[in-house]
Tab-separated table of C-alpha atoms in Angstrom:
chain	number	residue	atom	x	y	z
V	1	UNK	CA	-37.917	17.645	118.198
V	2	UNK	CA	-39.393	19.154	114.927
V	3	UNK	CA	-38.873	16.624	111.918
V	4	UNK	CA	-38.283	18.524	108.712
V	5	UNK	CA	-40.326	17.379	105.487
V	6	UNK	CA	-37.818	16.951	103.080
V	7	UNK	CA	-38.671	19.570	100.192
V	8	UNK	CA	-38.743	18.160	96.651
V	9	UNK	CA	-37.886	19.736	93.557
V	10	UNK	CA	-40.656	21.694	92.006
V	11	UNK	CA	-42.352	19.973	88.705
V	12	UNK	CA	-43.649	21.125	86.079
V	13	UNK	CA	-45.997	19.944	83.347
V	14	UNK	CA	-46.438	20.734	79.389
V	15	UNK	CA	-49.469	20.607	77.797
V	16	UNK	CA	-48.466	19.504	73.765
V	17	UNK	CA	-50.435	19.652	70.567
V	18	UNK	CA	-51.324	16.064	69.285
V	19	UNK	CA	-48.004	16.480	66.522
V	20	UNK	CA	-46.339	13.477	65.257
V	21	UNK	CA	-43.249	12.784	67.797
V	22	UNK	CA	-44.601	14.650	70.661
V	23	UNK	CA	-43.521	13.245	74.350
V	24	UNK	CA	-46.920	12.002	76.377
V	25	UNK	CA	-45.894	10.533	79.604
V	26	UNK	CA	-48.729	11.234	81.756
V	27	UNK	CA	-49.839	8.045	81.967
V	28	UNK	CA	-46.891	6.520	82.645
V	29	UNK	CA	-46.082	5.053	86.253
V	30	UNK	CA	-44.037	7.839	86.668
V	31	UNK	CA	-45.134	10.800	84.308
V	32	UNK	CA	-41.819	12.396	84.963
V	33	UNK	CA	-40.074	9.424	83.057
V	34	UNK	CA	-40.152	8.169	79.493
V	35	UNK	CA	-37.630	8.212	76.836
V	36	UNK	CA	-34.528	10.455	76.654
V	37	UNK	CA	-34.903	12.952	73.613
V	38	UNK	CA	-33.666	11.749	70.192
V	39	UNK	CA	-29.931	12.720	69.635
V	40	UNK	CA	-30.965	15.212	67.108
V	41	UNK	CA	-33.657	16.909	69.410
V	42	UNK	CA	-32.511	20.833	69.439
V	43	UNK	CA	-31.889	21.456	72.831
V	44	UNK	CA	-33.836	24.898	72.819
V	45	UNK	CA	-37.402	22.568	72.061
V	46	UNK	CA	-40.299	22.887	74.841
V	47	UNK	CA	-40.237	18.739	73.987
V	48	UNK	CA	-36.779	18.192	74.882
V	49	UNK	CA	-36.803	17.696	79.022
V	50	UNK	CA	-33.314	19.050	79.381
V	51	UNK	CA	-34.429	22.350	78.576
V	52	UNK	CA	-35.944	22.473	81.611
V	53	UNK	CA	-34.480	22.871	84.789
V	54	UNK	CA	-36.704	20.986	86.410
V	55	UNK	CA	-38.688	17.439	86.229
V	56	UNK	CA	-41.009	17.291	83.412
V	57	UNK	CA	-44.466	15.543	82.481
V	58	UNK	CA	-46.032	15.995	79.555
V	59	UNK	CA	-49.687	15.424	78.189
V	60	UNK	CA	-50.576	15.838	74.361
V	61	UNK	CA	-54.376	17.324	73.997
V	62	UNK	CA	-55.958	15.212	71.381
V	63	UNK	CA	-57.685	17.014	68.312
V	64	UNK	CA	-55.140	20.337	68.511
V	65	UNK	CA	-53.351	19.878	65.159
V	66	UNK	CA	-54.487	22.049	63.103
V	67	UNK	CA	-57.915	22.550	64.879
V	68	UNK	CA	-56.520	24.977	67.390
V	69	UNK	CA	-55.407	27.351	64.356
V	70	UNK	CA	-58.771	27.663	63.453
V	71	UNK	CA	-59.780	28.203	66.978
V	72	UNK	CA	-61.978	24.858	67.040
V	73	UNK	CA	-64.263	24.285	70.357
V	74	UNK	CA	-63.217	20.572	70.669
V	75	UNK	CA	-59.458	21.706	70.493
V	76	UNK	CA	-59.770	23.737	72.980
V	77	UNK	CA	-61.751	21.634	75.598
V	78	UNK	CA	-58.990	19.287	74.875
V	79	UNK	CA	-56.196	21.483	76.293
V	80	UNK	CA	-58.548	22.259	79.505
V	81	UNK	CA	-58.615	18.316	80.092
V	82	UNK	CA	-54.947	18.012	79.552
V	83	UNK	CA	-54.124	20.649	82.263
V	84	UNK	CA	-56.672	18.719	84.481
V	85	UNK	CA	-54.959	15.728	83.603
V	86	UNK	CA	-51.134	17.463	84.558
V	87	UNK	CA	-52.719	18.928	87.626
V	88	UNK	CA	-52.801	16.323	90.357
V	89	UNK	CA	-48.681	15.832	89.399
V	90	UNK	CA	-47.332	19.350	89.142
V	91	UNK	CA	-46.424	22.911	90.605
V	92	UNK	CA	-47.114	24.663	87.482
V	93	UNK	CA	-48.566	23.762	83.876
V	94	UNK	CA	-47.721	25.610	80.734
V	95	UNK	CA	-48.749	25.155	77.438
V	96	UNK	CA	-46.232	24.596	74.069
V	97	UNK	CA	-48.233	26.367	71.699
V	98	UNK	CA	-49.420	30.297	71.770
V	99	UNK	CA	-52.511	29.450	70.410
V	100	UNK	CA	-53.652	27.321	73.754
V	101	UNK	CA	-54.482	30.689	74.745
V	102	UNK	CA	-57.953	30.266	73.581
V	103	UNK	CA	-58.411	27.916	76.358
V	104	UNK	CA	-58.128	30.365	79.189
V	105	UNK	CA	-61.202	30.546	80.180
V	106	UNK	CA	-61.861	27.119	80.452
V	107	UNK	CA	-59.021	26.391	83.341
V	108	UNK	CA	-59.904	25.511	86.552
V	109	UNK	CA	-57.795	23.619	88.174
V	110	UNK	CA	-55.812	24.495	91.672
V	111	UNK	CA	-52.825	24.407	90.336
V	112	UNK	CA	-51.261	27.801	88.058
V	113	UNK	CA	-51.427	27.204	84.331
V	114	UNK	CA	-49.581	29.804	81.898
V	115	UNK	CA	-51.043	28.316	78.503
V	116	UNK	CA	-49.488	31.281	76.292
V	117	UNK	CA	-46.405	33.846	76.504
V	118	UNK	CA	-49.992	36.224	75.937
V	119	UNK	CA	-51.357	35.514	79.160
V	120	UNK	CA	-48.084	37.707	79.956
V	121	UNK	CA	-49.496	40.489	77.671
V	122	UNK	CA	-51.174	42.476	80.456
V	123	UNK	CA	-47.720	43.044	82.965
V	124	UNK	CA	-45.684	43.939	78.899
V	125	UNK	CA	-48.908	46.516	78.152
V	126	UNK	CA	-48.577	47.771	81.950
V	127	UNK	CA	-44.772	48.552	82.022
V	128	UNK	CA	-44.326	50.885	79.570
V	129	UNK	CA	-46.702	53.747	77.948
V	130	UNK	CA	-44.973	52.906	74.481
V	131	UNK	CA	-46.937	49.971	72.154
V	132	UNK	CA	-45.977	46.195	72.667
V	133	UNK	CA	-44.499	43.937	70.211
V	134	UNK	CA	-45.122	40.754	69.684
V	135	UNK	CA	-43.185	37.805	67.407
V	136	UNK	CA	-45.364	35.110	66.434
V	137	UNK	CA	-45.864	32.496	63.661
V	138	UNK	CA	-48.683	34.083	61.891
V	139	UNK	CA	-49.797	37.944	62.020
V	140	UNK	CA	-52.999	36.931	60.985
V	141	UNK	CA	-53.652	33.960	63.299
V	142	UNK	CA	-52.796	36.311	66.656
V	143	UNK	CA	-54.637	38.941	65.513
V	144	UNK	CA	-57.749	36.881	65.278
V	145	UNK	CA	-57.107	35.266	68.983
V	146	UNK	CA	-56.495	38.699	70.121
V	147	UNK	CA	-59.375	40.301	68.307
V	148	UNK	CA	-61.103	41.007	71.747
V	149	UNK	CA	-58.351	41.597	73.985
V	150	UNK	CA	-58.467	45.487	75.268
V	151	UNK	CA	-55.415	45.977	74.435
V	152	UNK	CA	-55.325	45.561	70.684
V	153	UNK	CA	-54.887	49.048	69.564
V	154	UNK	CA	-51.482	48.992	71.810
V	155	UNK	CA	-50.175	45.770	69.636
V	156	UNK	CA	-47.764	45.617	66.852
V	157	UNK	CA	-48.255	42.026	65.644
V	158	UNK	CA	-45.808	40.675	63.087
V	159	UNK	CA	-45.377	37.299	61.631
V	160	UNK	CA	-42.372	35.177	60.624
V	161	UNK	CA	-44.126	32.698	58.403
V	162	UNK	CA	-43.293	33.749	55.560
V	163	UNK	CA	-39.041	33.069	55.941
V	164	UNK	CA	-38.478	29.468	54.594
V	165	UNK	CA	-37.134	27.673	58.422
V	166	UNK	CA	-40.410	29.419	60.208
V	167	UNK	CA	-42.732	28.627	57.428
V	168	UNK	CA	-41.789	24.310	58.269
V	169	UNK	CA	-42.934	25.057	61.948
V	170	UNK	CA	-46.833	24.929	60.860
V	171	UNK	CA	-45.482	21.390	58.982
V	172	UNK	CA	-45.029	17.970	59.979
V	173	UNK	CA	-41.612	19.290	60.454
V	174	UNK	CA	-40.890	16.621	63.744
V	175	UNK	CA	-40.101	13.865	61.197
V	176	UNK	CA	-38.233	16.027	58.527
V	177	UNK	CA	-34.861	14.600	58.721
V	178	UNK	CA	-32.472	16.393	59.215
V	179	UNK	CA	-34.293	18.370	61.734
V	180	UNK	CA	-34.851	22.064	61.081
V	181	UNK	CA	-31.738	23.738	62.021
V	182	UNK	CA	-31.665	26.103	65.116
V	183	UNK	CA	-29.138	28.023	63.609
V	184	UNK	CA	-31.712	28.748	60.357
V	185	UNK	CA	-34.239	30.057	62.868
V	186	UNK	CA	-32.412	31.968	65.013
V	187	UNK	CA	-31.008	33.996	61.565
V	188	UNK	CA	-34.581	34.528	59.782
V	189	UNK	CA	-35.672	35.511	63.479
V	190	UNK	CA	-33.358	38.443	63.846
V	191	UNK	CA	-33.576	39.857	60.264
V	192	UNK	CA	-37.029	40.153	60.945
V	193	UNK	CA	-36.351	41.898	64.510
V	194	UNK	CA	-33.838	44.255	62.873
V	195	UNK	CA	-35.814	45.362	60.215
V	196	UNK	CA	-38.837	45.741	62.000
V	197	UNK	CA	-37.027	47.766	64.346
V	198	UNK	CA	-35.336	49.843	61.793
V	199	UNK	CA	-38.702	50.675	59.691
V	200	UNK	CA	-41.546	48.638	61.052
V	201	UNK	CA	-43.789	48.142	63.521
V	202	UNK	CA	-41.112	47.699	66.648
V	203	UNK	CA	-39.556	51.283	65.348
V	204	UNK	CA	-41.244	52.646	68.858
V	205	UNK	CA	-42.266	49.831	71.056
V	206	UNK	CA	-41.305	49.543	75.034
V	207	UNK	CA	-41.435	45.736	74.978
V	208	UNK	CA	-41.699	42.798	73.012
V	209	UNK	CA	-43.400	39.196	73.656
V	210	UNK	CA	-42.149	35.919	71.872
V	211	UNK	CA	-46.172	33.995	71.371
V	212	UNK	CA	-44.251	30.958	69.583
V	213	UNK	CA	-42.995	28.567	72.150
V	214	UNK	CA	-40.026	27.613	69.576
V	215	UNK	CA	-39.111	31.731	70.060
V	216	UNK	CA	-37.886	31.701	73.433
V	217	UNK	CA	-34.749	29.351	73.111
V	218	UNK	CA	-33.548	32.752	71.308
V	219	UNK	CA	-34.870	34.871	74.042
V	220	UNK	CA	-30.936	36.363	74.577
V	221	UNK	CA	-30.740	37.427	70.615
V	222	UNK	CA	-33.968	38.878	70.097
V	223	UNK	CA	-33.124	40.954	73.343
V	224	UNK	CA	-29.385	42.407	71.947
V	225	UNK	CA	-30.864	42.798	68.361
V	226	UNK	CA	-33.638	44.886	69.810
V	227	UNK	CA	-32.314	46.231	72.849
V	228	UNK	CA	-36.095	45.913	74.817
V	229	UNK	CA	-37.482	43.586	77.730
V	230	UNK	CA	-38.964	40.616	76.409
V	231	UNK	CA	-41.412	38.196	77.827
V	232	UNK	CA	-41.849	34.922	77.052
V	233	UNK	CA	-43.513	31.799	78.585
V	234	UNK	CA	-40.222	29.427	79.151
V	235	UNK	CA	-38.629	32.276	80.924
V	236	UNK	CA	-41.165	33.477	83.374
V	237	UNK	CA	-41.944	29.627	83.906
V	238	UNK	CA	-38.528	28.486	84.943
V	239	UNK	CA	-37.958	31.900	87.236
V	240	UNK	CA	-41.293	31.053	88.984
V	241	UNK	CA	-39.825	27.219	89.931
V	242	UNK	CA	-36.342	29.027	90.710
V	243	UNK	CA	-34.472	27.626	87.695
């Protein structure tokens, strides 16, 4: 008789900036533990478990808050040591910021890391001749991680700091009270799409990709308002562990 090794569910592990309020449960007993998310949590938040479909761990890389924007060495040794810290524990690793992008090179563990909705940039750029989109925080911040990337001259970067919700997200904005409102985002987050799309730079793009991990919890919007595939990092992550 063959005995059948009961299959667990597949687990998955967040790397988060250092940001006041931010879950760390990887050194807990059981990393896939800890506290339930505050009441007011916005469901749509990388930080908030039951967004995912799937058990959660998460480990906060030290010396990322703020550093990271400025594309710091320390910052970004600290996200390679929390992936190797997520590793032994989990199927797949991704990282709640775009900016942990910078650490690519510095990965190495076993299991698959997706640190960025841009480490998605390369299948966007390859399915369609048109240019790519991408939403992010700050135009100028993504153009400077990008500044190398062969693709650049395909790229139609554009910002959404400067409407009033987005502009809190580079804030202490965990501990504002009440909590930024999903509702604001979502609204400043479209206007931009639609008038990008009606006279900007997404007038003639194939695709778009969300870089902000708070982005893709409006992943369904941004795709009727602009009518184009879009990537992003929460998406691709949960298809991968079947959710």
């Amino acid at each position: 008789m063959v005995l059948m090794r009961k299959v667990e569910c597949p687990r998955l592990g967040v790397i988060n900036l250092d940001a006041f309020g931010y879950p760390n449960t990887i050194d807990l007993p059981d990393p896939f533990s800890g506290p339930p998310p505050e009441a007011d949590e916005p469901p749509g938040n990388f930080i908030n478990r039951s967004f995912w479909p799937v058990p959660v761990a998460y480990a906060i890389a030290p010396g990322t808050w703020g550093a990271l924007a400025e594309g710091k060495a320390g910052a970004i040794e600290s996200i390679a040591r929390a992936a190797e810290r997520l590793a032994p524990h989990c199927d797949l690793i991704v990282g709640n910021c775009g900016g942990m992008y910078y650490a690519r090179s510095l990965i190495k563990t076993t299991t698959p890391v997706l640190l960025s909705a841009i480490d998605l940039l390369p299948y966007a750029l390859e399915s369609t001749t048109l240019p790519v989109g991408i939403l992010s925080v700050s135009k100028n911040f993504t153009e400077k991680m990008l500044a190398d990337h062969p693709g650049l001259p395909r790229l139609r970067i554009v910002g959404v700091g400067h409407q009033p919700t987005w502009a809190d997200i580079t804030q202490d904005w965990y501990v504002r009270r009440p909590r930024m409102c999903p509702h604001d985002l979502r609204k400043e987050l479209l206007e931009v799409c639609l008038c990008e799309r009606e006279r900007g730079a997404f007038k003639d793009i194939g695709a778009v990709v969300l870089e902000c991990t708070a982005m893709p919890q409006f992943r369904k919007d941004v795709v009727a308002a602009l009518r184009l595939p879009t990537w992003d990092i929460a998406a691709f992550a949960k298809g991968l562990l079947g959710g």
